[in-house]
mmCIF file of C-alpha atoms in Angstrom:
data_model
loop_
_atom_site.group_PDB
_atom_site.id
_atom_site.type_symbol
_atom_site.label_atom_id
_atom_site.label_comp_id
_atom_site.label_asym_id
_atom_site.label_seq_id
_atom_site.Cartn_x
_atom_site.Cartn_y
_atom_site.Cartn_z
ATOM 1 C CA MET A 1 25.135 225.972 175.344
ATOM 2 C CA LYS A 2 26.255 222.624 173.738
ATOM 3 C CA ARG A 3 22.597 222.052 172.329
ATOM 4 C CA ASN A 4 22.657 225.608 170.778
ATOM 5 C CA PHE A 5 25.893 224.846 169.169
ATOM 6 C CA TRP A 6 24.560 221.720 167.461
ATOM 7 C CA ILE A 7 21.494 223.549 166.276
ATOM 8 C CA VAL A 8 23.830 226.055 164.568
ATOM 9 C CA LEU A 9 25.845 223.286 162.966
ATOM 10 C CA VAL A 10 22.718 221.395 161.670
ATOM 11 C CA THR A 11 21.584 224.756 160.209
ATOM 12 C CA VAL A 12 24.901 225.377 158.493
ATOM 13 C CA PHE A 13 24.804 221.947 156.865
ATOM 14 C CA ALA A 14 21.047 222.266 155.838
ATOM 15 C CA ILE A 15 21.448 225.813 154.470
ATOM 16 C CA GLY A 16 25.059 226.321 153.639
ATOM 17 C CA PHE A 17 26.412 223.085 152.169
ATOM 18 C CA TYR A 18 23.373 221.706 150.201
ATOM 19 C CA SER A 19 21.200 222.958 147.774
ATOM 20 C CA CYS A 20 17.928 224.465 148.964
ATOM 21 C CA ASP A 21 14.714 222.518 149.163
ATOM 22 C CA GLU A 22 11.646 223.854 147.557
ATOM 23 C CA ASP A 23 10.215 225.059 150.946
ATOM 24 C CA ASP A 24 13.602 226.831 151.862
ATOM 25 C CA SER A 25 13.208 230.660 152.123
ATOM 26 C CA PRO A 26 15.231 232.231 149.227
ATOM 27 C CA ASP A 27 15.528 235.543 151.071
ATOM 28 C CA LYS A 28 17.895 234.241 153.586
ATOM 29 C CA SER A 29 20.880 235.086 151.085
ATOM 30 C CA VAL A 30 21.721 238.643 149.964
ATOM 31 C CA ILE A 31 23.865 239.739 147.200
ATOM 32 C CA ALA A 32 25.974 242.639 148.414
ATOM 33 C CA THR A 33 28.312 245.035 146.743
ATOM 34 C CA VAL A 34 30.727 247.445 148.397
ATOM 35 C CA SER A 35 33.007 249.974 146.661
ATOM 36 C CA GLN A 36 36.109 251.361 148.064
ATOM 37 C CA GLY A 37 36.268 253.669 144.980
ATOM 38 C CA ALA A 38 39.062 253.937 142.425
ATOM 39 C CA ASN A 39 42.501 253.095 143.837
ATOM 40 C CA TYR A 40 40.685 252.047 147.125
ATOM 41 C CA THR A 41 40.122 255.568 148.145
ATOM 42 C CA ASN A 42 37.809 254.644 151.017
ATOM 43 C CA ASP A 43 37.479 252.266 154.112
ATOM 44 C CA ILE A 44 34.076 250.668 154.374
ATOM 45 C CA TYR A 45 32.823 249.729 157.885
ATOM 46 C CA TYR A 46 30.206 246.901 157.253
ATOM 47 C CA SER A 47 27.375 245.112 159.364
ATOM 48 C CA LEU A 48 26.530 241.772 158.264
ATOM 49 C CA ALA A 49 23.022 242.528 159.467
ATOM 50 C CA ASN A 50 22.530 245.963 158.180
ATOM 51 C CA GLY A 51 24.875 246.638 155.325
ATOM 52 C CA ILE A 52 27.242 249.470 155.040
ATOM 53 C CA VAL A 53 27.608 251.493 158.277
ATOM 54 C CA ALA A 54 30.313 254.138 157.314
ATOM 55 C CA GLU A 55 32.386 255.020 154.383
ATOM 56 C CA VAL A 56 35.309 257.081 155.230
ATOM 57 C CA PRO A 57 38.670 258.366 153.511
ATOM 58 C CA ARG A 58 41.270 255.671 153.953
ATOM 59 C CA THR A 59 44.225 257.971 154.073
ATOM 60 C CA ASN A 60 43.098 260.724 156.406
ATOM 61 C CA TRP A 61 44.858 259.421 159.611
ATOM 62 C CA ASP A 62 48.396 258.245 160.598
ATOM 63 C CA ILE A 63 48.093 256.844 163.951
ATOM 64 C CA ALA A 64 45.263 255.635 166.163
ATOM 65 C CA PHE A 65 44.992 254.920 169.896
ATOM 66 C CA SER A 66 42.792 252.262 171.691
ATOM 67 C CA VAL A 67 40.150 253.683 173.966
ATOM 68 C CA ASP A 68 39.952 250.526 175.947
ATOM 69 C CA ALA A 69 41.231 251.119 179.476
ATOM 70 C CA MET A 70 43.049 247.845 179.602
ATOM 71 C CA SER A 71 44.730 248.210 176.148
ATOM 72 C CA SER A 72 48.040 249.664 175.097
ATOM 73 C CA SER A 73 47.359 249.361 171.344
ATOM 74 C CA ILE A 74 48.398 252.207 168.930
ATOM 75 C CA LEU A 75 48.020 251.537 165.232
ATOM 76 C CA ILE A 76 49.654 253.041 162.289
ATOM 77 C CA ASN A 77 47.922 253.482 158.876
ATOM 78 C CA ASP A 78 50.163 250.939 157.255
ATOM 79 C CA GLY A 79 47.706 250.547 154.354
ATOM 80 C CA ALA A 80 48.245 254.183 153.230
ATOM 81 C CA GLY A 81 51.986 253.716 153.376
ATOM 82 C CA VAL A 82 52.890 254.901 157.011
ATOM 83 C CA ILE A 83 56.046 253.187 158.181
ATOM 84 C CA LEU A 84 57.174 252.992 161.886
ATOM 85 C CA LYS A 85 60.746 252.269 163.178
ATOM 86 C CA VAL A 86 62.282 252.284 166.631
ATOM 87 C CA TYR A 87 64.883 254.861 167.100
ATOM 88 C CA PRO A 88 67.903 253.129 168.852
ATOM 89 C CA THR A 89 68.511 255.129 172.091
ATOM 90 C CA ASP A 90 70.910 254.875 174.907
ATOM 91 C CA ALA A 91 70.095 254.674 178.536
ATOM 92 C CA GLY A 92 69.114 257.987 179.967
ATOM 93 C CA TRP A 93 68.085 259.340 176.466
ATOM 94 C CA ASN A 94 66.146 262.452 176.266
ATOM 95 C CA TRP A 95 63.626 263.702 173.718
ATOM 96 C CA THR A 96 65.625 266.760 172.949
ATOM 97 C CA ASP A 97 68.787 264.661 171.906
ATOM 98 C CA ALA A 98 69.920 265.036 168.271
ATOM 99 C CA ILE A 99 68.630 262.356 165.972
ATOM 100 C CA ASP A 100 71.031 260.414 163.855
ATOM 101 C CA THR A 101 69.267 258.366 161.086
ATOM 102 C CA THR A 102 72.492 256.779 159.787
ATOM 103 C CA GLY A 103 71.493 253.291 158.815
ATOM 104 C CA TYR A 104 67.747 254.086 158.798
ATOM 105 C CA ASN A 105 67.070 251.952 155.755
ATOM 106 C CA GLU A 106 68.401 248.947 157.564
ATOM 107 C CA TRP A 107 66.241 249.325 160.599
ATOM 108 C CA ASP A 108 63.312 247.082 161.129
ATOM 109 C CA ALA A 109 60.023 248.326 160.008
ATOM 110 C CA LEU A 110 57.075 247.909 162.613
ATOM 111 C CA TYR A 111 53.525 247.069 161.230
ATOM 112 C CA ASN A 112 50.379 246.063 162.735
ATOM 113 C CA SER A 113 49.749 242.551 163.476
ATOM 114 C CA ASN A 114 47.454 240.552 161.054
ATOM 115 C CA GLU A 115 46.078 238.594 163.937
ATOM 116 C CA SER A 116 45.078 241.115 166.665
ATOM 117 C CA TRP A 117 44.238 244.633 166.901
ATOM 118 C CA GLU A 118 46.089 244.612 170.334
ATOM 119 C CA GLU A 119 49.422 243.757 168.740
ATOM 120 C CA ALA A 120 49.638 247.050 166.874
ATOM 121 C CA ALA A 121 52.722 248.630 165.377
ATOM 122 C CA PHE A 122 53.830 250.609 168.420
ATOM 123 C CA SER A 123 53.772 247.349 170.446
ATOM 124 C CA GLN A 124 55.872 245.335 168.054
ATOM 125 C CA ASN A 125 58.945 245.939 169.965
ATOM 126 C CA ALA A 126 57.556 244.752 173.301
ATOM 127 C CA THR A 127 59.570 242.627 175.471
ATOM 128 C CA GLY A 128 56.771 241.255 177.743
ATOM 129 C CA HIS A 129 54.962 242.642 180.880
ATOM 130 C CA PRO A 130 55.229 245.386 182.052
ATOM 131 C CA ASN A 131 56.802 246.398 178.793
ATOM 132 C CA TYR A 132 54.406 247.000 176.033
ATOM 133 C CA GLY A 133 56.794 248.353 173.280
ATOM 134 C CA TRP A 134 56.235 252.128 173.426
ATOM 135 C CA GLY A 135 55.653 252.142 177.205
ATOM 136 C CA GLU A 136 55.833 250.308 180.360
ATOM 137 C CA TYR A 137 52.923 249.703 182.920
ATOM 138 C CA ASN A 138 53.175 251.423 186.261
ATOM 139 C CA SER A 139 51.340 248.918 188.753
ATOM 140 C CA THR A 140 50.868 251.841 191.229
ATOM 141 C CA THR A 141 49.194 254.451 189.044
ATOM 142 C CA HIS A 142 48.117 252.055 186.509
ATOM 143 C CA ASP A 143 49.429 254.332 183.732
ATOM 144 C CA VAL A 144 51.516 253.322 180.829
ATOM 145 C CA ILE A 145 54.688 255.336 180.717
ATOM 146 C CA GLY A 146 56.543 256.032 177.467
ATOM 147 C CA VAL A 147 59.956 254.458 177.130
ATOM 148 C CA ALA A 148 60.602 254.536 173.435
ATOM 149 C CA MET A 149 61.347 257.028 170.659
ATOM 150 C CA TYR A 150 60.169 256.139 167.097
ATOM 151 C CA ILE A 151 60.807 257.385 163.558
ATOM 152 C CA ILE A 152 57.568 257.593 161.581
ATOM 153 C CA LYS A 153 57.380 258.004 157.897
ATOM 154 C CA LEU A 154 54.085 259.526 156.784
ATOM 155 C CA ALA A 155 52.307 258.425 153.494
ATOM 156 C CA ASN A 156 53.571 261.709 151.936
ATOM 157 C CA GLY A 157 57.135 260.649 152.711
ATOM 158 C CA ASP A 158 57.928 263.065 155.579
ATOM 159 C CA LEU A 159 59.782 261.664 158.406
ATOM 160 C CA LYS A 160 58.913 262.672 161.973
ATOM 161 C CA ARG A 161 60.153 261.561 165.422
ATOM 162 C CA ILE A 162 57.376 260.589 167.973
ATOM 163 C CA TYR A 163 57.297 259.932 171.613
ATOM 164 C CA ILE A 164 54.191 258.548 173.399
ATOM 165 C CA GLU A 165 54.598 259.986 176.704
ATOM 166 C CA ASN A 166 51.907 258.146 178.517
ATOM 167 C CA LYS A 167 48.490 256.807 178.735
ATOM 168 C CA SER A 168 46.897 258.164 181.933
ATOM 169 C CA ALA A 169 44.465 255.760 183.546
ATOM 170 C CA THR A 170 42.743 258.449 185.904
ATOM 171 C CA GLY A 171 42.750 261.183 183.104
ATOM 172 C CA GLN A 172 41.629 258.734 180.384
ATOM 173 C CA GLU A 173 43.857 260.324 177.967
ATOM 174 C CA TYR A 174 47.072 259.965 175.898
ATOM 175 C CA ASN A 175 49.836 262.465 175.898
ATOM 176 C CA PHE A 176 52.262 262.436 173.122
ATOM 177 C CA LYS A 177 54.623 264.688 171.115
ATOM 178 C CA TYR A 178 56.302 264.725 167.627
ATOM 179 C CA SER A 179 58.569 266.933 165.572
ATOM 180 C CA ASP A 180 60.600 267.131 162.486
ATOM 181 C CA LEU A 181 63.910 265.035 162.855
ATOM 182 C CA ASP A 182 65.964 268.242 163.764
ATOM 183 C CA GLY A 183 63.432 269.075 166.558
ATOM 184 C CA THR A 184 61.593 271.827 164.830
ATOM 185 C CA ASN A 185 57.729 272.111 164.292
ATOM 186 C CA GLU A 186 57.275 270.284 167.745
ATOM 187 C CA VAL A 187 53.569 269.462 168.527
ATOM 188 C CA SER A 188 52.480 268.273 171.846
ATOM 189 C CA GLU A 189 48.942 266.676 172.152
ATOM 190 C CA THR A 190 46.563 265.314 174.670
ATOM 191 C CA ILE A 191 43.807 263.170 173.407
ATOM 192 C CA SER A 192 40.813 262.146 175.735
ATOM 193 C CA PHE A 193 39.265 258.824 175.197
ATOM 194 C CA ASN A 194 36.750 259.369 177.847
ATOM 195 C CA GLY A 195 33.240 258.427 176.537
ATOM 196 C CA VAL A 196 34.355 257.452 173.167
ATOM 197 C CA THR A 197 32.314 254.542 171.730
ATOM 198 C CA SER A 198 34.558 253.436 168.812
ATOM 199 C CA ASN A 199 37.432 251.119 169.202
ATOM 200 C CA TYR A 200 39.985 253.732 168.332
ATOM 201 C CA ILE A 201 40.661 257.585 168.173
ATOM 202 C CA TYR A 202 42.413 258.494 165.010
ATOM 203 C CA TYR A 203 45.030 261.354 164.491
ATOM 204 C CA SER A 204 46.671 262.850 161.537
ATOM 205 C CA LEU A 205 50.163 264.019 162.101
ATOM 206 C CA GLU A 206 50.265 265.585 158.731
ATOM 207 C CA ASN A 207 47.295 267.880 159.518
ATOM 208 C CA GLU A 208 48.036 268.063 163.523
ATOM 209 C CA GLU A 209 44.553 267.027 164.414
ATOM 210 C CA VAL A 210 42.166 264.397 165.510
ATOM 211 C CA VAL A 211 40.256 262.840 162.763
ATOM 212 C CA THR A 212 36.495 262.885 163.855
ATOM 213 C CA ASP A 213 33.689 260.795 162.463
ATOM 214 C CA ARG A 214 35.908 258.088 161.206
ATOM 215 C CA GLU A 215 35.260 254.842 162.920
ATOM 216 C CA PRO A 216 31.595 254.157 163.917
ATOM 217 C CA ASP A 217 30.382 252.987 167.211
ATOM 218 C CA ALA A 218 32.048 249.616 167.870
ATOM 219 C CA SER A 219 28.918 247.677 168.286
ATOM 220 C CA THR A 220 27.458 248.712 164.883
ATOM 221 C CA TRP A 221 30.076 246.897 162.430
ATOM 222 C CA ASP A 222 31.531 243.605 161.876
ATOM 223 C CA LEU A 223 33.887 243.982 158.908
ATOM 224 C CA LEU A 224 36.278 246.583 157.647
ATOM 225 C CA PHE A 225 37.124 246.704 153.941
ATOM 226 C CA THR A 226 40.547 248.307 153.773
ATOM 227 C CA LYS A 227 44.119 248.117 152.868
ATOM 228 C CA TYR A 228 46.862 246.843 155.057
ATOM 229 C CA ILE A 229 50.364 245.196 155.184
ATOM 230 C CA ASP A 230 50.303 241.462 154.978
ATOM 231 C CA ASN A 231 53.154 240.560 157.225
ATOM 232 C CA SER A 232 53.584 237.114 155.645
ATOM 233 C CA ILE A 233 54.738 238.653 152.387
ATOM 234 C CA GLN A 234 55.432 242.509 153.494
ATOM 235 C CA TYR A 235 53.073 243.691 150.791
ATOM 236 C CA ASN A 236 50.114 245.961 150.794
ATOM 237 C CA VAL A 237 46.992 244.132 150.127
ATOM 238 C CA THR A 238 43.220 244.892 149.776
ATOM 239 C CA GLY A 239 41.171 242.880 152.195
ATOM 240 C CA VAL A 240 38.800 242.417 155.119
ATOM 241 C CA LYS A 241 39.457 242.734 158.812
ATOM 242 C CA GLN A 242 37.152 241.628 161.590
ATOM 243 C CA ASN A 243 35.959 243.795 164.361
ATOM 244 C CA ILE A 244 36.961 243.075 167.955
ATOM 245 C CA GLY A 245 34.707 240.231 169.137
ATOM 246 C CA VAL A 246 33.782 238.873 165.565
ATOM 247 C CA GLN A 247 34.993 235.445 164.810
ATOM 248 C CA ALA A 248 35.379 233.554 161.522
ATOM 249 C CA ILE A 249 36.034 230.333 159.959
ATOM 250 C CA GLU A 250 37.800 229.899 156.428
ATOM 251 C CA GLU A 251 36.784 226.695 154.620
ATOM 252 C CA ASP A 252 37.665 225.120 151.181
ATOM 253 C CA ASP A 253 35.888 222.589 149.120
ATOM 254 C CA VAL A 254 33.041 222.690 151.489
ATOM 255 C CA LEU A 255 30.666 220.331 149.426
ATOM 256 C CA ASP A 256 33.212 217.539 150.453
ATOM 257 C CA LEU A 257 33.012 218.337 154.136
ATOM 258 C CA THR A 258 31.254 216.055 156.572
ATOM 259 C CA LEU A 259 29.661 216.844 159.875
ATOM 260 C CA GLU A 260 32.557 215.429 161.655
ATOM 261 C CA THR A 261 35.088 217.509 159.827
ATOM 262 C CA TYR A 262 33.198 220.688 160.442
ATOM 263 C CA LEU A 263 32.984 219.871 164.154
ATOM 264 C CA GLU A 264 36.765 219.944 164.285
ATOM 265 C CA SER A 265 36.824 223.595 162.992
ATOM 266 C CA GLU A 266 36.947 226.375 165.487
ATOM 267 C CA PHE A 267 36.016 230.077 164.904
ATOM 268 C CA SER A 268 39.132 232.185 165.055
ATOM 269 C CA ASP A 269 39.759 235.536 166.625
ATOM 270 C CA ASP A 270 42.382 236.270 164.064
ATOM 271 C CA ILE A 271 41.343 239.638 162.577
ATOM 272 C CA THR A 272 42.408 238.689 158.874
ATOM 273 C CA THR A 273 40.716 235.263 158.812
ATOM 274 C CA ILE A 274 38.853 236.583 155.789
ATOM 275 C CA GLY A 275 41.866 238.793 154.837
ATOM 276 C CA SER A 276 42.757 239.023 151.107
ATOM 277 C CA ASP A 277 43.545 235.432 149.758
ATOM 278 C CA TRP A 278 39.867 234.888 148.455
ATOM 279 C CA LYS A 279 41.342 236.288 145.316
ATOM 280 C CA ASP A 280 44.307 236.002 143.116
ATOM 281 C CA PHE A 281 45.663 238.155 140.339
ATOM 282 C CA ASP A 282 46.142 236.225 137.133
ATOM 283 C CA MET A 283 49.190 237.712 135.204
ATOM 284 C CA GLY A 284 47.935 236.180 132.064
ATOM 285 C CA SER A 285 44.550 237.982 131.866
ATOM 286 C CA PHE A 286 45.563 240.862 134.238
ATOM 287 C CA GLN A 287 42.263 240.046 136.062
ATOM 288 C CA TYR A 288 41.316 239.077 139.663
ATOM 289 C CA ILE A 289 40.246 235.316 140.046
ATOM 290 C CA ILE A 290 37.996 234.472 142.899
ATOM 291 C CA ASP A 291 38.520 231.310 144.726
ATOM 292 C CA ALA A 292 35.178 229.666 143.823
ATOM 293 C CA ASP A 293 35.707 226.765 146.456
ATOM 294 C CA ARG A 294 36.313 229.169 149.385
ATOM 295 C CA ILE A 295 33.606 230.310 151.969
ATOM 296 C CA TYR A 296 33.733 231.974 155.270
ATOM 297 C CA PHE A 297 31.634 231.492 158.313
ATOM 298 C CA VAL A 298 31.527 234.540 160.445
ATOM 299 C CA LYS A 299 29.994 235.052 163.860
ATOM 300 C CA ASP A 300 29.041 238.432 164.873
ATOM 301 C CA GLN A 301 29.079 240.175 168.265
ATOM 302 C CA ASN A 302 25.595 238.814 168.936
ATOM 303 C CA ASP A 303 26.749 235.231 168.110
ATOM 304 C CA ILE A 304 24.754 235.100 164.926
ATOM 305 C CA VAL A 305 26.546 233.122 162.250
ATOM 306 C CA TYR A 306 26.625 234.160 158.616
ATOM 307 C CA LYS A 307 28.044 232.428 155.591
ATOM 308 C CA ILE A 308 30.109 234.667 153.085
ATOM 309 C CA VAL A 309 31.049 233.787 149.491
ATOM 310 C CA PHE A 310 32.882 236.326 147.456
ATOM 311 C CA THR A 311 31.809 236.250 143.870
ATOM 312 C CA GLY A 312 33.539 239.355 142.335
ATOM 313 C CA PHE A 313 36.575 241.761 142.606
ATOM 314 C CA GLU A 314 37.054 244.547 140.106
ATOM 315 C CA GLY A 315 40.427 245.736 141.375
ATOM 316 C CA SER A 316 41.730 249.356 141.565
ATOM 317 C CA SER A 317 39.698 250.706 138.692
ATOM 318 C CA THR A 318 36.465 250.680 140.862
ATOM 319 C CA GLY A 319 37.237 249.150 144.223
ATOM 320 C CA ASN A 320 34.146 247.146 143.768
ATOM 321 C CA MET A 321 33.744 243.787 145.427
ATOM 322 C CA THR A 322 30.677 241.471 145.494
ATOM 323 C CA PHE A 323 29.847 238.692 147.896
ATOM 324 C CA GLU A 324 26.804 236.686 149.034
ATOM 325 C CA ILE A 325 25.781 236.621 152.633
ATOM 326 C CA THR A 326 23.597 233.897 154.058
ATOM 327 C CA ALA A 327 22.221 234.368 157.617
ATOM 328 C CA LEU A 328 22.337 230.867 159.162
#
């Protein structure tokens, strides 16, 4: 294991940090371009080995449920403008209780974590095991039972109340319901995750339906080009998230790195290690400037390491971004 790690590191320095020798193969590097379209209409699922895996509408879902039997993760589409807030309830509250949104604007908004897929918006109010925010784990049935009411604001501005009733371990399904704030237009849903090969199942509250053919098989992609809320600045950004099991390192001024310096770096599971800060917007020129000294090393699910250097970003006019990929 240690011997293989050193081989990877030597390869990184031979190929990634110094100019190529005459005998080096020039086809190790590929210039790739992905386009999210004008105004970032699409999400792009990308394989470092095979290129674009799927191109899907970015705003056709509101919430998404993890299919992992050990997970309680429920995402919101915060990059499309969906906002989640916990509704303050009293002990013994009931789904049919009247909703009072006085003070709604002052309630804390819950967004997906920038570090982990597991720490999704519906879990941000978790207090610790067995409480996972929206629900509590039952050690007898292994179900997660809903304990919280939420107000969710859709991208179109509509407000809904939503209650995740449970995640059934034996049934391999989620049960949830939602309605208008006054209780009208109630919808009850059961979503099975049995046999699903993506990480999540996606659902549109606006259209009252499961969104099919969205996320591809979890084993086929490494990176997701998308929009999301950067929690450090509470702002919607365009950037890159890593798939579960994909790790990355961000490095600056790499030509000055020594082998000892690189050995001190560790691959991170942080899903926005690449993120959005490889570019900055210049208010003087009204153009995006790429950080020329920043590179990323990404280890895919098969432990193959790639070097990524971003070289271009055209902004919302086209949604085009260009980068160089080198297999190490």
